C-alpha positions as CSV (number, residue, x, y, z in Angstrom):
1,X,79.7,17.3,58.8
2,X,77.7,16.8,62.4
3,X,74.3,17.0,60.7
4,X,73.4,20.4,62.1
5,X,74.1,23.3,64.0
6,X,76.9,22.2,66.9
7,X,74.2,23.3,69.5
8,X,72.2,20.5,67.8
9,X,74.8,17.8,67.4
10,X,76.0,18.3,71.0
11,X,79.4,18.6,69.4
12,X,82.0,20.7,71.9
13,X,82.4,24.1,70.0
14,X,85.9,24.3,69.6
15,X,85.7,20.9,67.7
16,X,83.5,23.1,65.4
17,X,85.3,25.9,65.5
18,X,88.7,24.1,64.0
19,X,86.4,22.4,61.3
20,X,85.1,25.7,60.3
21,X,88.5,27.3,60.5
22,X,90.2,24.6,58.4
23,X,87.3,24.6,56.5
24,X,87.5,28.3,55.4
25,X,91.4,28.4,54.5
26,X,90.4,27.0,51.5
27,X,87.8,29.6,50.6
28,X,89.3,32.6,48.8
29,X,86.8,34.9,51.6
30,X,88.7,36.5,54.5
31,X,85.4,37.4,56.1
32,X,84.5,33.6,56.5
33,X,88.2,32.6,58.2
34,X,87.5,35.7,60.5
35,X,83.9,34.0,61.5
36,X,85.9,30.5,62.1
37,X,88.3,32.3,63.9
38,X,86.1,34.1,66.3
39,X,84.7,30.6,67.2
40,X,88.0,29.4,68.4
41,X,88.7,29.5,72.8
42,X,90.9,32.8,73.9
43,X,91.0,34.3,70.1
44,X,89.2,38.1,69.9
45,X,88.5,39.2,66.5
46,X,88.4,43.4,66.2
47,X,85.0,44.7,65.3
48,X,86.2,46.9,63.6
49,X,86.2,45.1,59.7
50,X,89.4,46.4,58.4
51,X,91.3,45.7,61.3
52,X,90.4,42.4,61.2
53,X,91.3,42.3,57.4
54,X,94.8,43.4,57.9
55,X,95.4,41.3,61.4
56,X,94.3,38.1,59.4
57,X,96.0,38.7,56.4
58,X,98.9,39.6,58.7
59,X,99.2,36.2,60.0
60,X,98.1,34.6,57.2
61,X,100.3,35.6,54.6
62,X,98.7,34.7,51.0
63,X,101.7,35.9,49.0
64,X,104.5,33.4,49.9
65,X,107.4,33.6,47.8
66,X,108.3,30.0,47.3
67,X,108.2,29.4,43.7
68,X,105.5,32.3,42.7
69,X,102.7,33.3,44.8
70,X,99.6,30.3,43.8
71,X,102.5,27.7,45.0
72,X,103.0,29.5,48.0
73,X,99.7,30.0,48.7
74,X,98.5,26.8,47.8
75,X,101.6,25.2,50.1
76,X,100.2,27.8,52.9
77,X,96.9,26.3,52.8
78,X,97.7,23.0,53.0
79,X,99.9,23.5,56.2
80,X,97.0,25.7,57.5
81,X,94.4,22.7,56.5
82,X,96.7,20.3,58.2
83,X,97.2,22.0,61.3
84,X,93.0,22.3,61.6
85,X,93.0,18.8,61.5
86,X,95.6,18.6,63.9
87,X,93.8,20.7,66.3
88,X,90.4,18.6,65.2
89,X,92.3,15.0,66.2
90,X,93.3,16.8,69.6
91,X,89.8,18.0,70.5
92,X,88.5,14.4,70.3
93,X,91.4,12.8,71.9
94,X,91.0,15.2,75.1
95,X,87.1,16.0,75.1
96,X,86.2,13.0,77.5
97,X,83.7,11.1,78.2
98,X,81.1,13.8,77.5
99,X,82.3,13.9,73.3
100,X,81.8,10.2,73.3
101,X,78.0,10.8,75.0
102,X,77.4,13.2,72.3
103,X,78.1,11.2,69.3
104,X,77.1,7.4,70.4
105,X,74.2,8.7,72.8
106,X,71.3,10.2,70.7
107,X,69.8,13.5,70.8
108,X,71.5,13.6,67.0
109,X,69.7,15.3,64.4
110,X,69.5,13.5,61.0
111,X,70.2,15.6,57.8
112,X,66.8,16.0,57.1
113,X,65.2,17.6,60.9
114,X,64.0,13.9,62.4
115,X,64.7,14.2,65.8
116,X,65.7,10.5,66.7
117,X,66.0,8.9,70.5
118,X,67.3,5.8,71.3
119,X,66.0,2.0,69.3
120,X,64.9,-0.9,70.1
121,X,65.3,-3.9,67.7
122,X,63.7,-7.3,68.3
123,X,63.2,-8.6,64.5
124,X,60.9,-8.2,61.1
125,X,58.5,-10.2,63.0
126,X,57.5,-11.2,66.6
127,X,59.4,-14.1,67.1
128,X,61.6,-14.0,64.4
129,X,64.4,-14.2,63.4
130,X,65.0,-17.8,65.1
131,X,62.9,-21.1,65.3
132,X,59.5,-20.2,65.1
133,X,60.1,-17.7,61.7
134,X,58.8,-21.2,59.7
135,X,55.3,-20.9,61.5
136,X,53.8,-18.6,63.9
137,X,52.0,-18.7,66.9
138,X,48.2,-17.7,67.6
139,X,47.7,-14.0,68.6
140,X,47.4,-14.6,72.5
141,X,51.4,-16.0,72.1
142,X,51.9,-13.3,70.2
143,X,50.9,-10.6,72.5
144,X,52.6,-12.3,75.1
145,X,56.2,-12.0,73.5
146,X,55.0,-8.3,71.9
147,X,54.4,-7.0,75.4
148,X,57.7,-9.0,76.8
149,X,59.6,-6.2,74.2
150,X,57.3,-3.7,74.9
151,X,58.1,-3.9,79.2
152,X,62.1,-4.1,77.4
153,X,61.7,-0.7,75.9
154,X,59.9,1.1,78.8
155,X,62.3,-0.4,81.4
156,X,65.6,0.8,78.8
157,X,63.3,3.9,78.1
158,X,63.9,3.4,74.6
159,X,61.9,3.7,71.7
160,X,60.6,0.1,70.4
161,X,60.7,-0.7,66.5
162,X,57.6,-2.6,65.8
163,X,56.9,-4.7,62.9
164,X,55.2,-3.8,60.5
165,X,53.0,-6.8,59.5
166,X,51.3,-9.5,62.3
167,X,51.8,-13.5,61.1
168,X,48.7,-15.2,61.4
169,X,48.2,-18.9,61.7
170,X,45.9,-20.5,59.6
171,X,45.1,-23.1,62.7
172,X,43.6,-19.8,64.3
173,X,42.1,-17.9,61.3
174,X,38.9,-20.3,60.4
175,X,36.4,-17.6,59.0
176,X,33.5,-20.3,60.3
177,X,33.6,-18.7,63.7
178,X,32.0,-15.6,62.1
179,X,29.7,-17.2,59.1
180,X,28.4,-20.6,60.2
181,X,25.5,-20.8,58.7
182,X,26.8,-23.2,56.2
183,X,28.8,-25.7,55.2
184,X,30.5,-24.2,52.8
185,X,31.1,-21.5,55.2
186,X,32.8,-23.7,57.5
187,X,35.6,-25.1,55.5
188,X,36.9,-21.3,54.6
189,X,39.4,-19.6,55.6
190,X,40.2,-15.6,55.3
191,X,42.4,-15.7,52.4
192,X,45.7,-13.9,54.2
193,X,48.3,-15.0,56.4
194,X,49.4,-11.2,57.7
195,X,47.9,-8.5,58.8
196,X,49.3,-4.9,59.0
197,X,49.6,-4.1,62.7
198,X,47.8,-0.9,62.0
199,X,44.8,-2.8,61.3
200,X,44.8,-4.7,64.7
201,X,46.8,-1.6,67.4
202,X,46.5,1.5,67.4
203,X,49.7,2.7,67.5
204,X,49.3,6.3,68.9
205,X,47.8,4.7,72.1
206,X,50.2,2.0,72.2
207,X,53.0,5.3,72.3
208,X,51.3,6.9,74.8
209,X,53.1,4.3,77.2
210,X,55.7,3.0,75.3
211,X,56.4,5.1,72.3
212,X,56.4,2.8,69.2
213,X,57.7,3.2,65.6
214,X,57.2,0.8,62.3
215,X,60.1,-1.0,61.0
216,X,58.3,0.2,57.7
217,X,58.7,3.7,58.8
218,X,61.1,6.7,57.5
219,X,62.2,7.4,60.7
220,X,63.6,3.8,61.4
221,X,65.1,3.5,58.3
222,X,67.0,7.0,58.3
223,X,68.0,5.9,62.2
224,X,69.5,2.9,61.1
225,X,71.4,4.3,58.2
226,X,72.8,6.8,60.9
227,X,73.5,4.3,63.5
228,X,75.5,2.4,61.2
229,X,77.5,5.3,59.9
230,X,78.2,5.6,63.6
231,X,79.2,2.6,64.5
232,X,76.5,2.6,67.2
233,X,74.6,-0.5,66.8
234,X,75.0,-3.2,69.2
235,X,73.8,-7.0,68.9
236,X,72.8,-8.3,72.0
237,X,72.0,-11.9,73.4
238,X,71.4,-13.5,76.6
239,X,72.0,-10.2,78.2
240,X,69.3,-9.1,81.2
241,X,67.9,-6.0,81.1
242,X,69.7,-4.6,84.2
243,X,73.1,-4.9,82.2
244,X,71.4,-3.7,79.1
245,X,70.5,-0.3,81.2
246,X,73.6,-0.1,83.1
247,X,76.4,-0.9,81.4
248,X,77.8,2.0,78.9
249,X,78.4,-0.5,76.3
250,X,74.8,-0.7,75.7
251,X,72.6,2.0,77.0
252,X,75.0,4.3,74.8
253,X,74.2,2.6,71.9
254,X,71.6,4.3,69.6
255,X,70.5,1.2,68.4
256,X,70.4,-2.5,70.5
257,X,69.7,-5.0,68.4
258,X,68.1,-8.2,70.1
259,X,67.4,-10.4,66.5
260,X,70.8,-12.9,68.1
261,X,68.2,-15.0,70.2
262,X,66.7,-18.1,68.2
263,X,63.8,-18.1,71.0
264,X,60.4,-16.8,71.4
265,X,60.5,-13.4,72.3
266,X,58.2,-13.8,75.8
267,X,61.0,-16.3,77.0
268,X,63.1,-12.9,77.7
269,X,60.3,-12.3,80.4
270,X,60.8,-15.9,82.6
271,X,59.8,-13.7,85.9
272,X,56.0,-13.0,84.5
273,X,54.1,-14.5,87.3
274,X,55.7,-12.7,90.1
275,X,53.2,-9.4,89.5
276,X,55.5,-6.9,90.7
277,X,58.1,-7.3,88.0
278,X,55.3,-6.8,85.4
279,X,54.9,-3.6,83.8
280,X,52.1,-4.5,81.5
281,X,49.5,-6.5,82.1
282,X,47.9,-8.7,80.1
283,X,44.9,-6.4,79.5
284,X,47.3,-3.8,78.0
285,X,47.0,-4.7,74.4
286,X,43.5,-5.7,74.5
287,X,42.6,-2.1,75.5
288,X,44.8,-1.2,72.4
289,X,42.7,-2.3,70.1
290,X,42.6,0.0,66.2
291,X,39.8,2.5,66.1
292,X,38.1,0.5,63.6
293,X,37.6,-2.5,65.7
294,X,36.9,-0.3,69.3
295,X,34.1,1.7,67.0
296,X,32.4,-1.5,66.4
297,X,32.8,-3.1,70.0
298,X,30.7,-0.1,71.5
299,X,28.3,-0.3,68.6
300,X,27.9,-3.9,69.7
301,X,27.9,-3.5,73.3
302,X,25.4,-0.4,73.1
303,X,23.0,-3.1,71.3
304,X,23.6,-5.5,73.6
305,X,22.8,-3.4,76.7
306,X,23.0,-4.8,79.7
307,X,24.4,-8.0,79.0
308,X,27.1,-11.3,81.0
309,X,29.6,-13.1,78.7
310,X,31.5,-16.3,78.9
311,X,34.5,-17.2,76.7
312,X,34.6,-20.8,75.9
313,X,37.9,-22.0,74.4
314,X,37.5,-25.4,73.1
315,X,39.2,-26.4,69.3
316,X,43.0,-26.2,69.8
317,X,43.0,-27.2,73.8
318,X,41.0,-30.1,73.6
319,X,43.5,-32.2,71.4
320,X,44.8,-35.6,72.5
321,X,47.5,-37.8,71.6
322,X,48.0,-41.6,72.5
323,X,50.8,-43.0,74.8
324,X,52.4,-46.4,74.5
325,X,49.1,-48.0,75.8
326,X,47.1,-46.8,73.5
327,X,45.5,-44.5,75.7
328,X,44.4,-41.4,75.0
329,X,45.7,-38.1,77.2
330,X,45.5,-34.5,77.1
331,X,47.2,-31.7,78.9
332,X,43.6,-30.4,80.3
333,X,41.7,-33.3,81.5
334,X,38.5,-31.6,82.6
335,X,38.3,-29.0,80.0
336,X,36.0,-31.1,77.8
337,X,33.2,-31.9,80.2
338,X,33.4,-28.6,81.6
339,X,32.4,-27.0,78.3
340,X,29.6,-29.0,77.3
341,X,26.6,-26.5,77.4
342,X,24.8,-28.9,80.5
343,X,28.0,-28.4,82.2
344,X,28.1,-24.6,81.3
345,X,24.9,-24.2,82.3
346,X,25.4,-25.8,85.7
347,X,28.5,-23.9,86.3
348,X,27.1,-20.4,85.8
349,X,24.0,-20.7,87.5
350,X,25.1,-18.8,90.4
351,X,26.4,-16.0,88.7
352,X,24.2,-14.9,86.0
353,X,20.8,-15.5,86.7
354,X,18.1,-17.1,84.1
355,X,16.3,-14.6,81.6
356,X,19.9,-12.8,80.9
357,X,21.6,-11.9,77.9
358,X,24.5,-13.7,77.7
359,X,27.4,-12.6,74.9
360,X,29.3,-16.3,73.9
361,X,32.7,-15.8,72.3
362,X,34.2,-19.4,71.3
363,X,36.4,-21.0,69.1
364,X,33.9,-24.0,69.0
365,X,33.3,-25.0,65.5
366,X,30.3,-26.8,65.4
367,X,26.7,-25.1,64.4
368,X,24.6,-25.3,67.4
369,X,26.7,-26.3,70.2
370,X,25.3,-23.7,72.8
371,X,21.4,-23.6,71.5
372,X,20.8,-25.7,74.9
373,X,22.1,-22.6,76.5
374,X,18.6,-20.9,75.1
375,X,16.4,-22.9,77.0
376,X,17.4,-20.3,80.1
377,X,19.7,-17.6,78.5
378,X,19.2,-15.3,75.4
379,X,22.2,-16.1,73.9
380,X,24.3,-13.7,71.4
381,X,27.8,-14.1,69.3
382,X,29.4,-11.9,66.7
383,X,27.8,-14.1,64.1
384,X,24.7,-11.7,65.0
385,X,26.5,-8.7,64.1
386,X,28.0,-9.5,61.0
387,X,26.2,-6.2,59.1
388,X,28.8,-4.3,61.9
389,X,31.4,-6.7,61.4
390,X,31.8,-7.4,57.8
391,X,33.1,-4.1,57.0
392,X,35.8,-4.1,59.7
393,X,37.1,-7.6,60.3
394,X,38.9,-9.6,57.8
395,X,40.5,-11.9,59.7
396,X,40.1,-14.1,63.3
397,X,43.3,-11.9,64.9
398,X,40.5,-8.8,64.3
399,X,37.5,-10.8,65.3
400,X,39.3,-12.1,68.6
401,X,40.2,-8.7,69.4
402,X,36.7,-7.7,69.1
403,X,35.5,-10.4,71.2
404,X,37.8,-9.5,74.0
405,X,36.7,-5.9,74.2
406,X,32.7,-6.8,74.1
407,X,33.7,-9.3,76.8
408,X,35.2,-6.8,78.7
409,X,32.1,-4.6,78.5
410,X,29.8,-7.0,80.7
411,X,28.3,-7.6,83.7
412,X,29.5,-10.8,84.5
413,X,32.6,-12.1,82.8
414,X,33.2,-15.9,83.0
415,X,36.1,-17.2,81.6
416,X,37.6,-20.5,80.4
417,X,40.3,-20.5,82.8
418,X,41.3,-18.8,86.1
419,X,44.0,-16.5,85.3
420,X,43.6,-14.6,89.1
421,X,42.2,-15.5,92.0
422,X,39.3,-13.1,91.5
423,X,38.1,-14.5,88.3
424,X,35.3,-16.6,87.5
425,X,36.4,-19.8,85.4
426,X,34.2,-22.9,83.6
427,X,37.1,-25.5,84.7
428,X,39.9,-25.6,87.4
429,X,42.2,-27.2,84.9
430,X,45.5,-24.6,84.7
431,X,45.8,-22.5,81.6
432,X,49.1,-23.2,81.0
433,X,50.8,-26.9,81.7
434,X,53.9,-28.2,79.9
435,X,54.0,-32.1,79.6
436,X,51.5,-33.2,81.9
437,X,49.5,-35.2,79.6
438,X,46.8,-37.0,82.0
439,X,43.6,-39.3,80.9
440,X,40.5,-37.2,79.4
441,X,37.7,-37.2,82.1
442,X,34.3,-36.6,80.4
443,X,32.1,-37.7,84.0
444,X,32.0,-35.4,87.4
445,X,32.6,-38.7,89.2
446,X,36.2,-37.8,88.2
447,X,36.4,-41.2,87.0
448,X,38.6,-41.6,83.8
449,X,36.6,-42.2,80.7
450,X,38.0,-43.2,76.8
């Protein structure tokens, strides 16, 4: 009935012991009522067998004479049966609030040995269900909103159901960031629109911290069918994480479900830039990389050897829209001139020196764009690698992953934007601004150019 042995189930023992009992009376075996009945509080069974026999059948008395002995018996076992269940109802009446631990708080043991904690639920996909399940962001929004659940599940200490399959955008998946020597080879695209998350995480890392399950997996699935049959599933929404851990209705729960919110899911974590309520930084997943694609970022960084980076992120942040003018504006004003290689060049001067190796990652589509670079800098991308890369990346989610970890790997490290104070940017312009749309300035007179 509990799914195992009432040691495992965490199921009080005289709860068992009327089940068993109950149970037995309508076995025709003596010996198995006297085993229920030496499970039950402040009743001794004699060792010796025979005894036993004859005490049992004394107070169980088979051969009732009410209309032949099978209808008396049969009427004795029902009473018996009833009065088990009796006893059964009063045990979980008057068990307290320990019984109620033991069956809605896990530590349960499915039928089939799968030890199963407590579940975190989020959705079939990150950000969805809700708004964004027609389209999908780029991986960095993403990873945002996967490590918003991820801090959820370590703060609840609870184990995080991870989806099975990453959405990619097509907007961020152009395959001419890794073959453009052509044309051709520009206007492609990888031909998928997922990925497994396998093929980007590795998981067993990832669980090292936060332990983290497929929604794919057996384990899920079987914990799911349980929770239901329990009745322990909660849905949750616009609750904070303090409530979640503290009040009974929800940390009992084996299962919280969170797919209620219609938002993305790194809106849960509005508190991000005050560091000390941060549990995982941003360089968490990037250090979580699959084996596959951590193999070949040390077999490009070993032939790179001592090597600087820069990531320059152009493409998607340098569109513009017109106001009512006519005018054109953008939400980064300076990020334009302070990518163009002269610009680059200028910038960096300080920090790497001429005559270096210097590791580009960039979502910069056109051929060429940093040869000026050359005239001081020997100047690598992943395009140079592809006999490494071919047989592990098959899309740009992989391929940015990649990049991040040979970036990682160098001397010098100059990014697009300043994230921290310590960090070595091409532009001041903010990462992230919402509706600030200003006039593109292309000159370093800061004057506004169209």
């Amino acid at each position: 009935c509990f799914g195992g042995s009432p040691e495992q189930s965490g199921v009080p023992g005289r709860t068992v012991a009327y089940v068993l009992w109950a149970q037995s009376l309508l076995c025709p075996s003596i010996d198995s009522s006297i085993m229920a009945l030496s499970r039950l509080p402040n009743i001794k069974i004699s060792p010796d067998h025979d005894v036993g026999r004859r005490s049992l059948a004394q107070k169980v008395p088979f051969g009732f004479p009410f209309g032949g002995r099978g209808t008396g018996q049969l009427l004795c076992l029902v009473v018996l049966f009833l009065v088990g269940m009796f006893f059964l109802v009063l045990s979980f009446c008057f068990s307290g609030p320990g019984f109620r631990s033991a069956v809605v708080y896990p530590g349960w043991v499915s039928h089939q040995g799968f030890v199963h904690g407590k579940y975190l639920y989020w959705g079939y996909r990150i950000d969805c269900p809700g708004k964004h399940c027609e389209t999908c962001a780029g991986l960095g929004h993403q990873e945002s909103s996967l490590r918003c659940a991820l801090e959820e599940a370590l703060v609840l200490d609870r184990i995080f159901v991870l989806p099975s399959r990453m959405c990619i955008n097509q907007q961020h998946n152009d395959r001419s960031l890794l073959h453009a020597s052509s044309k051709m080879r520009m206007l492609e695209s990888w031909d998928t629109d997922t990925c497994s998350m396998e093929s980007l995480y590795d998981l067993k890392s990832i669980s090292q911290k936060v332990r983290v399950i497929l929604d794919s997996s057996n384990e899920w699935l079987l914990a799911l069918a349980k929770a239901r049959e329990m009745g322990a599933v909660v849905h949750v929404k616009g609750i904070n994480r303090l409530e979640l851990k503290q009040n009974g209705l929800y940390s009992d729960a084996v299962v919280i479900n969170r797919t209620a919110s219609p938002l993305a899911w790194f809106v849960e974590c509005k508190d991000r830039k005050n560091h000390s309520s941060v549990l995982l930084p941003y360089s968490f997943l990037p250090t979580m990389a699959a084996k596959p694609i951590q193999m070949a970022a040390a077999q490009i960084r070993k032939q790179l050897g001592d090597y600087d980076a820069i990531h320059v992120r152009r493409g998607d942040k340098l569109k513009v829209r017109k106001d009512r003018f006519g005018m054109n504006r953008t939400l980064l004003p300076h990020l334009n001139r302070d990518t163009q290689p002269q610009a680059i060049m200028q910038r960096i001067a300080n920090w790497i020196p001429a005559g270096r190796t210097i590791y580009i990652a960039s979502n910069e589509r056109k051929p060429g764009y940093f040869v000026p670079l050359t005239s001081k800098y020997t100047v690598m991308y992943s395009l140079n690698f592809t006999n490494i890369l071919d047989a592990v990346v098959h899309n740009n989610y992989q391929l940015f992953m990649l990049d991040r970890l040979v970036l990682m790997g160098a001397k010098t490290f100059v990014k697009t934007f300043k994230e921290e104070p310590s960090d070595l940017s091409l532009t001041d312009d903010e990462k992230k601004r919402i509706r600030a749309w200003e006039i593109p300035v292309y000159t370093f007179d800061d004057s506004p150019d169209q």
